[in-house]
Short mmCIF file of C-alpha atoms in Angstrom, two decimals:
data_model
loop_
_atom_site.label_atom_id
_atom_site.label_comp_id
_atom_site.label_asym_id
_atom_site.label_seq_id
_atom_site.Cartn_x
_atom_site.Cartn_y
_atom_site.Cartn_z
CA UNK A 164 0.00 0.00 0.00
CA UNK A 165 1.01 3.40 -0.97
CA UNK A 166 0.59 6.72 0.46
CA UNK A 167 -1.34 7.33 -2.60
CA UNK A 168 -3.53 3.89 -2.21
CA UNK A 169 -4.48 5.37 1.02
CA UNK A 170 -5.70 8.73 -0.25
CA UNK A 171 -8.08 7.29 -2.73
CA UNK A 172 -9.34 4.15 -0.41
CA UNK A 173 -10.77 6.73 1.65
CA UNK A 174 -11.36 9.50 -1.10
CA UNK A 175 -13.76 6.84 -2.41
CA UNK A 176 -15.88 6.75 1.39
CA UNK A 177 -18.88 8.89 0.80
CA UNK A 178 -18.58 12.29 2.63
CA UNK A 179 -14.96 12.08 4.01
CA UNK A 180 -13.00 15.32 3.37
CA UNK A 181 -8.99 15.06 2.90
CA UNK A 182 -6.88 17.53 4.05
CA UNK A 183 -3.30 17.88 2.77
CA UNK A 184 -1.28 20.61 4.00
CA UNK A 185 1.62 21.98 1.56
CA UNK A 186 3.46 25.08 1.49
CA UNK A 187 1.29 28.25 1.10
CA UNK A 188 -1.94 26.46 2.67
CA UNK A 189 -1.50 28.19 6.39
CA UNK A 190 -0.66 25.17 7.80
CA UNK A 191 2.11 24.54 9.98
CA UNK A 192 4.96 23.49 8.02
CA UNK A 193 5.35 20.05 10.33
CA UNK A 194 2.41 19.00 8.68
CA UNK A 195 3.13 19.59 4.78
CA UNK A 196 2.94 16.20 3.30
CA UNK A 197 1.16 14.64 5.81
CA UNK A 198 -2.75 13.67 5.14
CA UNK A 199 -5.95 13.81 7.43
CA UNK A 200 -9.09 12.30 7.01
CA UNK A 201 -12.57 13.49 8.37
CA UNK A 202 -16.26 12.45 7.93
CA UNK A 203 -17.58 16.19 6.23
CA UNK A 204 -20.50 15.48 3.54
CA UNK A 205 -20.83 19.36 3.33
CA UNK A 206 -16.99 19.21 1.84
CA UNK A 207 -15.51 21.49 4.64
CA UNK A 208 -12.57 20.52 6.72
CA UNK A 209 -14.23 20.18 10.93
CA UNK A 210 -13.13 21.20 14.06
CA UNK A 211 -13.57 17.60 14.88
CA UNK A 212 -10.31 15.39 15.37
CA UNK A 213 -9.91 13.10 11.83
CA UNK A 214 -10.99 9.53 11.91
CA UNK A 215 -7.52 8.94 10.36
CA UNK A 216 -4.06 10.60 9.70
CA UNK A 217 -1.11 9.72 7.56
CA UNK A 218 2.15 11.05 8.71
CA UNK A 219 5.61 11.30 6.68
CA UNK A 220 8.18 12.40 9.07
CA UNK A 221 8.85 12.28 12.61
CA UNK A 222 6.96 14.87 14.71
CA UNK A 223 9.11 16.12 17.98
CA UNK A 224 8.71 13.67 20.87
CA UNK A 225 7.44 11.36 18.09
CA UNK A 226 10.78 9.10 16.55
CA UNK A 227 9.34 5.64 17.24
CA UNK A 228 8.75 5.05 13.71
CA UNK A 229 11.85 6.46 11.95
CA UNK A 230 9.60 8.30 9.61
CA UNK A 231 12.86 9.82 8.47
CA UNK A 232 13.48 7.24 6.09
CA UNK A 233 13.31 7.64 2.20
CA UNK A 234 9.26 6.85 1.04
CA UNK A 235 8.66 5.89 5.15
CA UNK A 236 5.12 6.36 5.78
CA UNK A 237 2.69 6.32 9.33
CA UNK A 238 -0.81 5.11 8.75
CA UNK A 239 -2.76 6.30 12.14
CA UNK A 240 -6.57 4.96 12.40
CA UNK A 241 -8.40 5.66 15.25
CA UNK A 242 -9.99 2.01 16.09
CA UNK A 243 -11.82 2.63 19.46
CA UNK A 244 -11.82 0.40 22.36
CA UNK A 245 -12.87 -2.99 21.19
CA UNK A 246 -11.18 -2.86 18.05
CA UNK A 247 -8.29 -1.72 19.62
CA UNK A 248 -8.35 -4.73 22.30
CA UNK A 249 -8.80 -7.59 19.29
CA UNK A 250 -5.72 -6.46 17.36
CA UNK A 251 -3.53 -5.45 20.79
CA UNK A 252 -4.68 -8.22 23.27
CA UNK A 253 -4.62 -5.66 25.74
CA UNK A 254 -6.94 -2.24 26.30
CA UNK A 255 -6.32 1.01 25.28
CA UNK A 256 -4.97 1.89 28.79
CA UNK A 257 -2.34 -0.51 28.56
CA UNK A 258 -0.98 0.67 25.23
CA UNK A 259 2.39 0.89 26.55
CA UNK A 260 2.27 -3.22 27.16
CA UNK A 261 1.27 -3.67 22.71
CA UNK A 262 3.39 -3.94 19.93
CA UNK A 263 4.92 -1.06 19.52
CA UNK A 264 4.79 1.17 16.02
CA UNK A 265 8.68 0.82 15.68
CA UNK A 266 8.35 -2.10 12.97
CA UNK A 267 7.55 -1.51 9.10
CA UNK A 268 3.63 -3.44 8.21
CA UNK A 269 2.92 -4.22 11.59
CA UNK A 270 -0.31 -2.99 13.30
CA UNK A 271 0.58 -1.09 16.64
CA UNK A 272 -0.45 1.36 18.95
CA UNK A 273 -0.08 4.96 18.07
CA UNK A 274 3.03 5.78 19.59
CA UNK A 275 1.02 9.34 21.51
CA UNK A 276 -2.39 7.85 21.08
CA UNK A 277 -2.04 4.62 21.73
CA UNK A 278 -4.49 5.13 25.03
CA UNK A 279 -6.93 6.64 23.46
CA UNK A 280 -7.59 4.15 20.68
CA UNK A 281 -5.36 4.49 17.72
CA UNK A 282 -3.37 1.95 15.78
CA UNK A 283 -0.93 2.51 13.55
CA UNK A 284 1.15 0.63 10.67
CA UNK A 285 4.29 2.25 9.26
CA UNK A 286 4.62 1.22 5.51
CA UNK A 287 2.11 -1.26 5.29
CA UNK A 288 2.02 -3.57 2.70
CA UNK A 289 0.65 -7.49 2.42
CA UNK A 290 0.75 -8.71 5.68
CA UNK A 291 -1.44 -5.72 7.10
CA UNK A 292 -3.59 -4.40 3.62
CA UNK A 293 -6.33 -6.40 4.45
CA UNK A 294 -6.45 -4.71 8.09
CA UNK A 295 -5.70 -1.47 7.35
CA UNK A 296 -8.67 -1.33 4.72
CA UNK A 297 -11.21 -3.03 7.36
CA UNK A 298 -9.68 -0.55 9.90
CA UNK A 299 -10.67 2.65 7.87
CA UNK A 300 -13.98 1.46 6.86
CA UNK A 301 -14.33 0.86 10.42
CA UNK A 302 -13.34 4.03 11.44
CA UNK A 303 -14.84 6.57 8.85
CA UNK A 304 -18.36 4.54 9.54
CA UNK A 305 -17.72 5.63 13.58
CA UNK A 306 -16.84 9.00 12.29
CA UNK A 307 -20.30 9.16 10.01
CA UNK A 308 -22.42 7.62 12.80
CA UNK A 309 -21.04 10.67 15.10
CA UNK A 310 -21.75 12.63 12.55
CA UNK A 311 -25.28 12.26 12.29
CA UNK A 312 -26.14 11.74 15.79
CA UNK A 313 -24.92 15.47 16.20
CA UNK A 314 -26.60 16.79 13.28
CA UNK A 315 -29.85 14.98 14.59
#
């Protein structure tokens, strides 16, 4: 899976919103590169937190994954408590005690978000596709169900 594979998987959701900063945008220039995914049928980019993020480089206080590396990617997919528990074996509060998101297509907790729910695969590719895919759908149909409960 590429960067790009990403993008359009979860272009292709119905209502989800992509933000990409670049240069120019306003955006912090950490961020540039990096891609963040929201549930927004009216097209506008929410105050709400994304249901997933893809970063490209290390953030300060965040090296786990030596995003550093040529083409190294972070998928980050907020998976909620049950989800989280079936792929970690352990809760969300024990994030510290699951794999860790230091390996290249391995699902992990989110190195700074671990506790509240988020996995993570750097680079994935064949041995995590399948997951990754079920683990967006999963999360942008959270994201739409919050969605319209608020609206409601």
């Amino acid at each position: 899976m590429t960067l790009d594979d990403i993008v359009n998987l979860v272009g292709s959701f119905e209502g989800t919103v992509t933000q990409r900063p670049r240069e120019g945008d306003g955006t912090p220039e950490l961020a540039w590169g990096d891609a963040f995914f929201y549930y927004s049928p009216d097209g506008t980019i929410p105050t709400t937190q994304p249901f997933a993020t893809i970063v490209t480089k290390n953030y300060p206080g965040d090296e786990l994954s030596q995003l550093n590396r040529a083409d190294a990617f972070r998928v980050n997919i907020v998976a909620g408590k049950q989800e989280f528990e079936k792929f970690m074996g352990v809760p969300p509060r024990e994030a510290a005690h699951a794999p860790q998101a230091d390996s290249d297509d391995v699902i992990a907790a989110h190195p700074q978000y671990g506790t509240a729910g988020w996995l993570s695969v750097v680079n994935p590719s064949s041995q995590t596709e399948t997951h990754v895919r079920e683990l967006l759908d999963s999360a942008y149909k959270v994201a739409k169900s919050r969605y319209e409960r608020r609206q409601g």
